[in-house]
Short mmCIF file of C-alpha atoms and ligand atoms in Angstrom, two decimals:
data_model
loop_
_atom_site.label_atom_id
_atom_site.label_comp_id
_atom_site.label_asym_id
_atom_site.label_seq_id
_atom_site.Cartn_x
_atom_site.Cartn_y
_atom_site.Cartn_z
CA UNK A 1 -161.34 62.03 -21.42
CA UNK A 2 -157.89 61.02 -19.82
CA UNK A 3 -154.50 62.03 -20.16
CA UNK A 4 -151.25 60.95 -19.76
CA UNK A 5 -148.52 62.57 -17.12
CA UNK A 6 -144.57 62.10 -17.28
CA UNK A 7 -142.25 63.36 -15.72
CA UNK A 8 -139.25 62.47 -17.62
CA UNK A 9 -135.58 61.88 -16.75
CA UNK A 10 -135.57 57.68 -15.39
CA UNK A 11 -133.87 55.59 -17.60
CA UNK A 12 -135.87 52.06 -18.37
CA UNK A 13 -134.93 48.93 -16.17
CA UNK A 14 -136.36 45.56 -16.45
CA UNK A 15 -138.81 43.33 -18.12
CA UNK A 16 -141.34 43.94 -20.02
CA UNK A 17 -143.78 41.23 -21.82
CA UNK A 18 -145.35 41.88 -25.09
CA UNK A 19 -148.73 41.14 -26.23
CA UNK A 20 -150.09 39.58 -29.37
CA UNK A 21 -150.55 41.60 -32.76
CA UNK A 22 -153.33 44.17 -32.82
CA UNK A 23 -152.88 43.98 -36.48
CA UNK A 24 -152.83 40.44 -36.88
CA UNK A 25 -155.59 39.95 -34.09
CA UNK A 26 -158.12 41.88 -36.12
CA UNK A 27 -158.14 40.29 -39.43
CA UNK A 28 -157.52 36.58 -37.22
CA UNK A 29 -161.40 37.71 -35.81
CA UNK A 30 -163.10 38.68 -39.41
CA UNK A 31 -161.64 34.67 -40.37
CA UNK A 32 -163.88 33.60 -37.68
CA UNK A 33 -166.94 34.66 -40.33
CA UNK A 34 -164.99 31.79 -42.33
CA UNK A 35 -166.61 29.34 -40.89
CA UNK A 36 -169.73 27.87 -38.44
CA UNK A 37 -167.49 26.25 -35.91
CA UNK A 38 -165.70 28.34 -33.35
CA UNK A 39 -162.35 29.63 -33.68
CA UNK A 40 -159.98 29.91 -30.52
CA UNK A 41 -156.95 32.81 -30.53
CA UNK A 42 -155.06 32.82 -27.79
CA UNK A 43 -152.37 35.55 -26.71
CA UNK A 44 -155.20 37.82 -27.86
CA UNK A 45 -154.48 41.54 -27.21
CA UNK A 46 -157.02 43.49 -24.99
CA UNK A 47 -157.83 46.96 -27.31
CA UNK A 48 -160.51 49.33 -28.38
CA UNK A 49 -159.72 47.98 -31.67
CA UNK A 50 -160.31 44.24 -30.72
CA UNK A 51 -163.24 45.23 -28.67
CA UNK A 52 -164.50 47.26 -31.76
CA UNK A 53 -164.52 44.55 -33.77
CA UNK A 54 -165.92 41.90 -31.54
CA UNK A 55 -168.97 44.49 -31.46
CA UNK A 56 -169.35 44.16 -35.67
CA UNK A 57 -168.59 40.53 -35.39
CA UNK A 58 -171.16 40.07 -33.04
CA UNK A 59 -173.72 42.84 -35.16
CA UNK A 60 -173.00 39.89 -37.53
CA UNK A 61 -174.51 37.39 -35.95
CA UNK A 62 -170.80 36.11 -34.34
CA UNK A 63 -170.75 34.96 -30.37
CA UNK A 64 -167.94 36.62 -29.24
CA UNK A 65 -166.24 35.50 -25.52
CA UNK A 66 -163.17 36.46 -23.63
CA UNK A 67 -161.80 33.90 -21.57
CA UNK A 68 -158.85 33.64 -19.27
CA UNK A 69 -157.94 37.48 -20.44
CA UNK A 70 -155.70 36.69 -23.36
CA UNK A 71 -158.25 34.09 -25.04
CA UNK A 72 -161.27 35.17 -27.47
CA UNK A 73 -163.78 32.29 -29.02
CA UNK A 74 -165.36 33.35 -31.86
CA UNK A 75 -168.58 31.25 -32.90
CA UNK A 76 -169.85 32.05 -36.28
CA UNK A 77 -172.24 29.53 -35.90
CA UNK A 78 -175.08 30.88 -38.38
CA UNK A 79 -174.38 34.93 -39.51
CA UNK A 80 -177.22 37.71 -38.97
CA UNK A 81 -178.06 39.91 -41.98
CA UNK A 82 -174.37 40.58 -44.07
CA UNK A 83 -174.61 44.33 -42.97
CA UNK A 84 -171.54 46.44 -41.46
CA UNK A 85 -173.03 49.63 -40.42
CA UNK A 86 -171.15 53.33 -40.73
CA UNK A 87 -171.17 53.46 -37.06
CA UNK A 88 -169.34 50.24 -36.48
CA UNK A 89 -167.22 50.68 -39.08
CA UNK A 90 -165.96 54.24 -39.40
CA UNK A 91 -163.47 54.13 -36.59
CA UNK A 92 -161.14 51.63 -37.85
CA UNK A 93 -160.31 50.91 -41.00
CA UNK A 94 -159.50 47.28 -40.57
CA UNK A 95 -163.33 46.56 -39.89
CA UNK A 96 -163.34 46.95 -44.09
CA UNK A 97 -161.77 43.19 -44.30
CA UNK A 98 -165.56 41.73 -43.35
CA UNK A 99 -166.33 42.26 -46.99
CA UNK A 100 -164.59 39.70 -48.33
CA UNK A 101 -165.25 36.97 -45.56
CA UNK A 102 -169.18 37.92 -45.77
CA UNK A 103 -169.06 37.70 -49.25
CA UNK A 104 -167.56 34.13 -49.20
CA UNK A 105 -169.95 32.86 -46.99
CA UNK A 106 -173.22 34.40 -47.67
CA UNK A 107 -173.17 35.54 -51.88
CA UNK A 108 -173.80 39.49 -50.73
CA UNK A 109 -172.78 41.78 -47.84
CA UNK A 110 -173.18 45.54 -47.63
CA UNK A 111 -169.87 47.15 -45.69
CA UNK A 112 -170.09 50.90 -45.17
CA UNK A 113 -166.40 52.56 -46.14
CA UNK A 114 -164.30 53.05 -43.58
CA UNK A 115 -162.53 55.23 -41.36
CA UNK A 116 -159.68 54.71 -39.14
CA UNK A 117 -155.87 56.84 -38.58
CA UNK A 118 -156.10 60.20 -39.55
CA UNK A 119 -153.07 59.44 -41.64
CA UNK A 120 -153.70 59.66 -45.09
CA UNK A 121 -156.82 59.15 -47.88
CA UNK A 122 -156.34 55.57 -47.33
CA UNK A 123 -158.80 54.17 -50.17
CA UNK A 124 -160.01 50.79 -50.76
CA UNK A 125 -159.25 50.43 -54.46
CA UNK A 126 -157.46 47.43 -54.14
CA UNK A 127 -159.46 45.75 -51.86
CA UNK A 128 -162.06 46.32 -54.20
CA UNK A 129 -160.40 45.36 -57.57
CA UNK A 130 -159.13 42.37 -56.51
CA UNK A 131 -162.80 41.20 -55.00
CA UNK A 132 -164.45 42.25 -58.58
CA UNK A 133 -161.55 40.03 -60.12
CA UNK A 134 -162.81 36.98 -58.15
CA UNK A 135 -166.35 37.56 -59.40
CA UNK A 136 -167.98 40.29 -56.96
CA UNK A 137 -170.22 42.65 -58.17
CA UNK A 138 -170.01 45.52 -56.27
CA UNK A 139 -171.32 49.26 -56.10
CA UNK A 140 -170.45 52.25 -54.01
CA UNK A 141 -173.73 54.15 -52.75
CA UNK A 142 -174.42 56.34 -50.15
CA UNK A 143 -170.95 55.74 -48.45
CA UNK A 144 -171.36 51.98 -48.58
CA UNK A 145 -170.29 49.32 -50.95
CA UNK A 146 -172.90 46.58 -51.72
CA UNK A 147 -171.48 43.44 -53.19
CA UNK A 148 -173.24 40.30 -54.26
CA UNK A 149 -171.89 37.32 -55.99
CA UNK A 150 -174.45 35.51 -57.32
CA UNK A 151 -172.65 32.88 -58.79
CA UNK A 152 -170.04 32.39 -55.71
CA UNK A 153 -166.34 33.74 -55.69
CA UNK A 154 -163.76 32.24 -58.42
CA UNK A 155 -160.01 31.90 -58.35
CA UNK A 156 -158.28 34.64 -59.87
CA UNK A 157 -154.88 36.14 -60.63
CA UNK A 158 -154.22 38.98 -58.88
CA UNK A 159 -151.21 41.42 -59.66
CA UNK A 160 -151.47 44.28 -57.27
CA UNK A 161 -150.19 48.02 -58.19
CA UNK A 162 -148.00 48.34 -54.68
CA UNK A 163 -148.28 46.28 -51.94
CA UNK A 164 -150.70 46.47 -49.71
CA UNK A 165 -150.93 44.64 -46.25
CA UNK A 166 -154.68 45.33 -45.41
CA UNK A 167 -155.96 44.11 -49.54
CA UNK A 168 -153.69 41.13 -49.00
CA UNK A 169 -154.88 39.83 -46.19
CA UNK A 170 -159.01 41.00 -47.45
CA UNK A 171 -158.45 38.89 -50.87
CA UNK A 172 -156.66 35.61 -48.99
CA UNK A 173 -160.06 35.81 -46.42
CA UNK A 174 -162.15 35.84 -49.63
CA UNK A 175 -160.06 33.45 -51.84
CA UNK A 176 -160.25 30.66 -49.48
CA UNK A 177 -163.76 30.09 -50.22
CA UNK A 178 -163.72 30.84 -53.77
CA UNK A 179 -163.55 27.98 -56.65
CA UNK A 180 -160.48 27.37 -58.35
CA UNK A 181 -157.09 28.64 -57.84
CA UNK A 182 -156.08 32.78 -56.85
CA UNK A 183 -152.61 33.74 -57.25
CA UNK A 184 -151.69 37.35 -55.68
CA UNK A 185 -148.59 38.86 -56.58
CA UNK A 186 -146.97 41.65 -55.26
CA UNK A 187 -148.63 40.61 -51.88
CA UNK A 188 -147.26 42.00 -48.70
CA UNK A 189 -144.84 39.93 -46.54
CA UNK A 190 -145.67 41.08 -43.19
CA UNK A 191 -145.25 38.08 -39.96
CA UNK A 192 -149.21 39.02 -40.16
CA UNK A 193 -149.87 37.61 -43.41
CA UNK A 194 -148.16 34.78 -42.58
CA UNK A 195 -150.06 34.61 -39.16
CA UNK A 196 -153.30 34.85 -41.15
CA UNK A 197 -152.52 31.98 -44.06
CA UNK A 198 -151.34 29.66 -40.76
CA UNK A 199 -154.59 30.35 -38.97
CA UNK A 200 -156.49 29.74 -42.16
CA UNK A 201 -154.35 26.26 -43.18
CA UNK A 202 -155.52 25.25 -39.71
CA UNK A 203 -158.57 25.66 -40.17
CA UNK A 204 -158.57 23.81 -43.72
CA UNK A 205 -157.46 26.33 -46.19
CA UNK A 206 -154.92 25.45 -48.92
CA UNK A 207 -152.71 28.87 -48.76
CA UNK A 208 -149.18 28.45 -50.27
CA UNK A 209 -146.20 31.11 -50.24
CA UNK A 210 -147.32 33.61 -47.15
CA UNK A 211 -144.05 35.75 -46.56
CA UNK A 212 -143.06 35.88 -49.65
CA UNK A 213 -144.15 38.38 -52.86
CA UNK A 214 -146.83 35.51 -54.51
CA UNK A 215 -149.27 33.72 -52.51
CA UNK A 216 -151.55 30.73 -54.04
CA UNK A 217 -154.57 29.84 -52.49
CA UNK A 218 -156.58 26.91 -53.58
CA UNK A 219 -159.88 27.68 -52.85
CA UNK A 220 -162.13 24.86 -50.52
CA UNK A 221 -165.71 24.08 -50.15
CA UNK A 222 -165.37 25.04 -46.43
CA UNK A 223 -163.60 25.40 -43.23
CA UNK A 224 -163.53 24.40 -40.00
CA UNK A 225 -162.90 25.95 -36.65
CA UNK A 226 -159.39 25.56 -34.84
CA UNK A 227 -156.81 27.31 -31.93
CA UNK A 228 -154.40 29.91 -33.18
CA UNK A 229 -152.06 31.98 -30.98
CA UNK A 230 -151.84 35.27 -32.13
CA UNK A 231 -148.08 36.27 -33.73
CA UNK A 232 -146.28 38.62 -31.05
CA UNK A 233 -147.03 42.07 -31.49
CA UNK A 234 -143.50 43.45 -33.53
CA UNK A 235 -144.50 47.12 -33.40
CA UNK A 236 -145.39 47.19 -29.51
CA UNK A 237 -141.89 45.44 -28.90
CA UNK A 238 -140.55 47.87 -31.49
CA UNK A 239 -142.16 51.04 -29.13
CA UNK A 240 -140.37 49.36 -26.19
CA UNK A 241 -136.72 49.18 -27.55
CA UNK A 242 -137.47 52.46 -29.19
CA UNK A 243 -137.91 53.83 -25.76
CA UNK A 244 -135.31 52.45 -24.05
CA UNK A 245 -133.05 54.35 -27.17
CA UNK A 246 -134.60 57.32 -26.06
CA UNK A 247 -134.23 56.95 -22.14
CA UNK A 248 -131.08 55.07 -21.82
CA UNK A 249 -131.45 51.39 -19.64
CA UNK A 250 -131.23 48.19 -19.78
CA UNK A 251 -134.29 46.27 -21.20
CA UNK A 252 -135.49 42.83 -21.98
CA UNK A 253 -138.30 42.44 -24.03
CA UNK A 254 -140.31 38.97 -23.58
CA UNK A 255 -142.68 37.29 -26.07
CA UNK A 256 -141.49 38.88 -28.92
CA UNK A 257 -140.37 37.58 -32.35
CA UNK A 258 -136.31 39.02 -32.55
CA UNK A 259 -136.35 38.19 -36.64
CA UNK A 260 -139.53 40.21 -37.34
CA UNK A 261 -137.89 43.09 -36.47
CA UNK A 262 -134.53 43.25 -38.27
CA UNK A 263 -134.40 46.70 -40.06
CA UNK A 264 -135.49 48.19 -36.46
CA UNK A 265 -132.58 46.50 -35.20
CA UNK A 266 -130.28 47.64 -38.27
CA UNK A 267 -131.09 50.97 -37.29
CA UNK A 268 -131.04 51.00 -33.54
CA UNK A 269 -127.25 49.37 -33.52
CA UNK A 270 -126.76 52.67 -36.09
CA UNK A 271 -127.50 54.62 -33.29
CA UNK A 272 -125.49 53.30 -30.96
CA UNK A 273 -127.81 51.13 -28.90
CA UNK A 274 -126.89 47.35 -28.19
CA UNK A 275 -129.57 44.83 -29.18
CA UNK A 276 -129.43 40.89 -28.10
CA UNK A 277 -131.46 38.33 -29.27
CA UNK A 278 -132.30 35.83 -26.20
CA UNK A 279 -133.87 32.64 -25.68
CA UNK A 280 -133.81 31.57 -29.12
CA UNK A 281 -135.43 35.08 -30.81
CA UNK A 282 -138.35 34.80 -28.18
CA UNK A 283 -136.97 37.57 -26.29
CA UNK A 284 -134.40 40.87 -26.93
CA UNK A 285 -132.62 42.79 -24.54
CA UNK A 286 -131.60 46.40 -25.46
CA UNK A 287 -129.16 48.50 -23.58
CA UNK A 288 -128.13 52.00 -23.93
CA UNK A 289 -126.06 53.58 -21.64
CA UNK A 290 -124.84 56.64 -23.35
CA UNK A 291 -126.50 60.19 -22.82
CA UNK A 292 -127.50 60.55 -25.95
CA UNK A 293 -128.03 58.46 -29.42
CA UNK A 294 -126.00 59.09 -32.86
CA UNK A 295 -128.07 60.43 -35.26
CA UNK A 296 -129.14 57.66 -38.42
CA UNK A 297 -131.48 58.59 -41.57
CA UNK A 298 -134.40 56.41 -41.76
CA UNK A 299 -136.86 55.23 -45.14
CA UNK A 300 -139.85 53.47 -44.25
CA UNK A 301 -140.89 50.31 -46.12
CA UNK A 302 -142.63 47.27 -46.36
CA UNK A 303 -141.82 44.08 -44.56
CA UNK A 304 -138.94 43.33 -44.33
CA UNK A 305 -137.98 46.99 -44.52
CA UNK A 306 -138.63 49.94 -41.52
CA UNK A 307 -141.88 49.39 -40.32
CA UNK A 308 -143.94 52.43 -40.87
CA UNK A 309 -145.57 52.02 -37.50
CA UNK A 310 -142.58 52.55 -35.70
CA UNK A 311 -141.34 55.63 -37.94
CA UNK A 312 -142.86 58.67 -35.33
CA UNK A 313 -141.29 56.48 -31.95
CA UNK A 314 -138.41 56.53 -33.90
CA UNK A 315 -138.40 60.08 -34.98
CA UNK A 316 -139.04 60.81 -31.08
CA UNK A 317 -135.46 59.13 -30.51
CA UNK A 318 -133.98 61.16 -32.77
CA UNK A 319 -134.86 64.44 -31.44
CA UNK A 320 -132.35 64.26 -28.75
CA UNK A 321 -129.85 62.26 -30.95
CA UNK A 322 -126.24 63.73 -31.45
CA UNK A 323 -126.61 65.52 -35.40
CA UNK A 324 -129.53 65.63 -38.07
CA UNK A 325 -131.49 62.34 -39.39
CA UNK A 326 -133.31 62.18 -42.52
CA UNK A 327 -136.32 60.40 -42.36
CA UNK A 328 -138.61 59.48 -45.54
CA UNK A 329 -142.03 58.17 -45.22
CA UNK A 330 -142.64 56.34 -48.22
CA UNK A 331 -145.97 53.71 -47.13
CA UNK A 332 -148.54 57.29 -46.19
CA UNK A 333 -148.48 60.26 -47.49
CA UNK A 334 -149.65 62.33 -44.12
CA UNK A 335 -147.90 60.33 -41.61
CA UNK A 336 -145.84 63.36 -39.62
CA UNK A 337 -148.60 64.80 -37.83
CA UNK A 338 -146.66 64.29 -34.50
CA UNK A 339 -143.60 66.71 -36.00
CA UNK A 340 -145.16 69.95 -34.49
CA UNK A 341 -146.24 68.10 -31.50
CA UNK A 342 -142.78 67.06 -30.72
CA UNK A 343 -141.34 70.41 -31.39
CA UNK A 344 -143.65 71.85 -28.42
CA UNK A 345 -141.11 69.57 -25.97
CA UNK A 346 -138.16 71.85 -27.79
CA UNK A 347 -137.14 69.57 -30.81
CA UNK A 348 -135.70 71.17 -34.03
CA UNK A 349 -137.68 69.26 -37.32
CA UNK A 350 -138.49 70.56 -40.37
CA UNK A 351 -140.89 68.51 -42.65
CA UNK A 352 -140.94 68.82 -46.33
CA UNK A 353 -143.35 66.37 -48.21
CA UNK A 354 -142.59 63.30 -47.33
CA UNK A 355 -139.18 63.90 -45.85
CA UNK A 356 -138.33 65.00 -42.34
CA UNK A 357 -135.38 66.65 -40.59
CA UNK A 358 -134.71 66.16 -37.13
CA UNK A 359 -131.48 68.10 -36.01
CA UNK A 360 -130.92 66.18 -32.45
CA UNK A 361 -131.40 69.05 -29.41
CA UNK A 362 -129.03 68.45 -26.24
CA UNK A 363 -131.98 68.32 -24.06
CA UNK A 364 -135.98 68.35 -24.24
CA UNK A 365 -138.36 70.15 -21.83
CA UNK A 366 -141.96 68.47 -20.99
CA UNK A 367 -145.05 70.17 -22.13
CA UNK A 368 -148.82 69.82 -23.01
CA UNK A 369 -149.04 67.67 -26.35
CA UNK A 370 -151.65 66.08 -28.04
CA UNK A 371 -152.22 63.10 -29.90
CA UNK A 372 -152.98 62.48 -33.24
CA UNK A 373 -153.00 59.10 -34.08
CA UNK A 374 -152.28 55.45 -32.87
CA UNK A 375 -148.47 55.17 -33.30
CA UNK A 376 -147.87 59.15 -33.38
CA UNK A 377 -149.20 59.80 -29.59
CA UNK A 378 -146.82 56.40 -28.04
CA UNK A 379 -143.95 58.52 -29.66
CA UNK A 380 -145.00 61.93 -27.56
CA UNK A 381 -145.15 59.31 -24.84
CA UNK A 382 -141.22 58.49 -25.64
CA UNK A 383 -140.60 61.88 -26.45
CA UNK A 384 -141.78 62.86 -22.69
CA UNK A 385 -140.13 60.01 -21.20
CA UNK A 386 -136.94 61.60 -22.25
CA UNK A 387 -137.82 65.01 -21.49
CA UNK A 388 -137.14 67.60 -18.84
CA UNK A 389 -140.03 67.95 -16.33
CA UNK A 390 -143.37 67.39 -17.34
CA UNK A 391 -144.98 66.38 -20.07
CA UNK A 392 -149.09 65.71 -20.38
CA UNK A 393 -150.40 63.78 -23.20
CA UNK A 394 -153.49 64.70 -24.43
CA UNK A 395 -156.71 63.03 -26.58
CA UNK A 396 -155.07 59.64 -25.23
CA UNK A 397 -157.77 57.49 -26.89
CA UNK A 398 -155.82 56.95 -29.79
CA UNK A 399 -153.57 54.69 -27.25
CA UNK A 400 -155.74 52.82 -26.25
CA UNK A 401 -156.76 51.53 -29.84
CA UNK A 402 -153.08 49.53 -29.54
CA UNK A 403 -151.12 49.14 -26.39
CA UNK A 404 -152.83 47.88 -23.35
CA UNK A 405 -151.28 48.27 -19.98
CA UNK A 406 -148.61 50.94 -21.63
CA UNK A 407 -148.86 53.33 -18.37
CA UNK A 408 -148.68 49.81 -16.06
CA UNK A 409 -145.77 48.26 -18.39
CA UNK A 410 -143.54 51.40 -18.53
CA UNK A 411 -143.92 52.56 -14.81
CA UNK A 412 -142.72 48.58 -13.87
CA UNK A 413 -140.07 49.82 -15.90
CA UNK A 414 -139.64 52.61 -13.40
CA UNK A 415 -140.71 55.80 -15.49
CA UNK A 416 -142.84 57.62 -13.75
CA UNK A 417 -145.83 58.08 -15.41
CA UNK A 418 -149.58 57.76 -15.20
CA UNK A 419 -153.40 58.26 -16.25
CA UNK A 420 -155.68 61.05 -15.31
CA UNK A 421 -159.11 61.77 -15.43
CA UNK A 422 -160.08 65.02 -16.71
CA UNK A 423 -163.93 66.07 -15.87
CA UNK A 424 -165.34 66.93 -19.05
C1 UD1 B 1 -151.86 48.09 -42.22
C2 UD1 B 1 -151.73 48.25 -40.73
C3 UD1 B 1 -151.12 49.61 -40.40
C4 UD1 B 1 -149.81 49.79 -41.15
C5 UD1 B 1 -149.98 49.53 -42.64
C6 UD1 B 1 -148.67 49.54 -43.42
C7 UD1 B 1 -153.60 47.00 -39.86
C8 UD1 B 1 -154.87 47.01 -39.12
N1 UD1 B 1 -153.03 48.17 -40.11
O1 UD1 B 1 -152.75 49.11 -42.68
O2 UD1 B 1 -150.89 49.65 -38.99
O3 UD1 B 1 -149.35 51.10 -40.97
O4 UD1 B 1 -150.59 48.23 -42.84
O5 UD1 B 1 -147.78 48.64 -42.87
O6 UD1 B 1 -153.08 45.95 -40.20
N2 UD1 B 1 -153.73 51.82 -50.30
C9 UD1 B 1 -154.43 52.22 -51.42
N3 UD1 B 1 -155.51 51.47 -51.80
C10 UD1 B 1 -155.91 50.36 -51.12
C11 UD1 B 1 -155.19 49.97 -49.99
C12 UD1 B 1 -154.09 50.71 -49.59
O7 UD1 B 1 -154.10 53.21 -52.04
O8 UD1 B 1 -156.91 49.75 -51.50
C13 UD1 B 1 -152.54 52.61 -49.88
C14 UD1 B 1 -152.69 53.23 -48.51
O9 UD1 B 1 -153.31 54.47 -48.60
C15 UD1 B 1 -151.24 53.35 -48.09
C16 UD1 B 1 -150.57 52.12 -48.71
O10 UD1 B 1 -151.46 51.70 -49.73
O11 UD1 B 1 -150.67 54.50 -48.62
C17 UD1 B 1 -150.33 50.96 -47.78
O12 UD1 B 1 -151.51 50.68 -47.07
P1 UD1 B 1 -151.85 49.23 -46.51
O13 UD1 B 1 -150.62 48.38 -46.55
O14 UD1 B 1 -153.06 48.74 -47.19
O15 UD1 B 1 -152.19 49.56 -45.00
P2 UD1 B 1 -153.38 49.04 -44.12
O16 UD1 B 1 -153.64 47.61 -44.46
O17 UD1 B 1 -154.48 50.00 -44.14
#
């Protein structure tokens, strides 16, 4: 198992070029089921999470290649038995949205449950309900659900309780296929869903209103394959300018989308920290040149509000800040795990449900840490970047799931960090 060293201290200096959305990438791959004629995504991130899924997709019956290192074809070209197993299923939750797809395409499919983030029960109710309202028949047994539609999916109108990005994006992959006319409202608005309804349309769907609260999809007899570039990755550009907050420096941050990121930016210029949109939103550069941040409270929300991905980098920023920050987590209701890990580098935060006081220390000292999740362990990487001396990150796997080349991007950047091997 590896870890992560830092020795904190450098501020951030330079370039650094973002890769496409893990988030987006994922559910991009289960459209590939869609159809029987390949599907191209370019600026494809390089993950344990994209790799994860390319091994279901191809348990599926999907030829999966990599070519040129950011491009994956995807061949669905005639699918294997409908059958998601526990084992390649359990570690990430967003392996779930093959229901839907499988469903469309071959009348039945048997998904186990998933797993994924320890953030949270995390259920699949919607995902569920709004498959049943487009005609599924499904049953939960043994840890799996088994769905058949015997008769095909139909168009439905969908009203969901809160939104949810993950059963958005599951019942536009199944509505595409299904007959008639779905309308979901209360849909999410994340750049992903949008990404996912423009792959689709290419590819000969009839989606209407992605990125905003009610989506209509007008379901087709089939669809073809097509190219797609993959949106940019907002929460990995998000963990950059995050850091640079923490560190002081001057940043720019390439192949990014500047307007998905707006109530980061809203916040960061709260703190003090200058933000510029460049060539035309495709790039930002942040500077921060003062010692230390102001403090700012902080709710998370969905699009367009504070991502809740970039809630613990944030929270790292503010443990050094000048005064306290509120900061409500409103999307899970377990996402503060890294609060006692940050505290071993010195900072002062007291968590009460889902509320959490940081009281910004002058200074933070480097220590062994250990991650807990995906977006929780990048902010003990900020958190050491800022520190005193050293700081080891441990149980870095969960890192790996969603930035590739983070050691390589931020020591270009001149912090000096690296990977480890430890013998196990
Ligand atoms: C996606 C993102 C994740 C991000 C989250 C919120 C991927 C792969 N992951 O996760 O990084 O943090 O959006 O922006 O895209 N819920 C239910 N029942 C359901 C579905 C969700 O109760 O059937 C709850 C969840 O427990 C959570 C809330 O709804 O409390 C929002 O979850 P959701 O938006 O679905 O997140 P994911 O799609 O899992």
């Amino acid at each position: 198992m590896d870890r992560i060293l830092i020795n904190g201290g450098n501020p951030l200096q330079g370039k650094v070029r973002i890769n496409g959305a893990k988030n987006s990438a994922l559910k991009l791959m289960a459209a590939a089921l869609l159809s029987d004629e390949p599907l191209v995504l370019t600026n494809m991130p390089d993950l344990a999470d994209t790799r994860f899924m390319a091994h279901l997709l191809a348990h599926l019956g999907v030829t999966v290649t990599r070519e040129n290192g950011t491009q994956m074809v995807l061949h669905a070209k005639a699918l294997a038995e409908p059958f998601a197993p526990y084992d390649l299923v359990r570690k990430m939750r967003a392996t779930f949205n093959v229901l839907g797809p499988l469903l469309a395409r071959c009348g039945f499919a048997r998904v186990s449950l998933p797993g994924g983030c320890a953030i949270g029960a995390r259920p699949v109710d919607l995902h569920l309900k709004a498959l049943e309202a487009m005609g599924a028949q499904i049953e939960l047994e043994e840890g799996y659900a088994l769905a058949k539609a015997p008769k095909g999916l139909h168009g439905a109108q969908i009203s969901f309780p809160f939104v949810s990005v993950g059963a958005t994006e599951h019942a536009m992959l199944a509505a595409v296929l299904a007959k008639g006319e779905t309308v979901l409202d209360n849909a999410a608005r994340e750049p992903e869903i949008t990404d996912l309804a423009n792959c689709l349309n290419t590819m000969g769907a009839k989606i209407e209103g992605a990125g905003s609260a009610s989506i209509t999809i007008t379901g087709v007899s089939s669809l073809g394959g097509t190219n797609h570039r993959v949106v940019p990755d907002r929460i990995e550009a998000g963990t950059y300018a995050l850091a640079v907050a923490a560190t002081g420096g001057d940043v720019c941050i390439e192949n990014c989308t500047y307007a998905h990121l707006g109530a980061l930016w809203d916040r960061m210029r709260a703190i003090g920290v200058s933000v510029e949109s460049q060539q035309e939103g495709k790039s930002v550069r942040i500077t921060q040149h003062n010692d230390r941040c102001a403090a700012a409270d902080l709710e998370t929300q969905a699009y367009p509000g504070f991502p809740t991905d970039l809630q613990a980098q944030f929270m790292a920023v503010m443990c050094r800040a000048e005064g306290a920050s509120i900061i409500r987590e409103t999307i899970f209701e377990n996402r503060f795990m890294h609060a006692p890990e940050l505290s071993r580098l010195g900072a002062d935060i007291t968590v009460h449900g889902r509320e959490a006081v940081v009281r910004g220390v002058p200074a933070l000292h480097g220590a062994p840490v250990m991650a807990t999740d995906l977006r929780a362990s990048v902010s003990l990487v900020i958190a050491g970047l800022a520190a005193q001396g050293q700081t080891e990150v441990n149980r870095i796997y969960h890192l790996d799931r969603g930035f590739e080349g983070l050691e390589r991007k931020l020591s270009a950047l001149g912090a000096d960090i690296k990977r480890v091997a430890v013998a196990t």
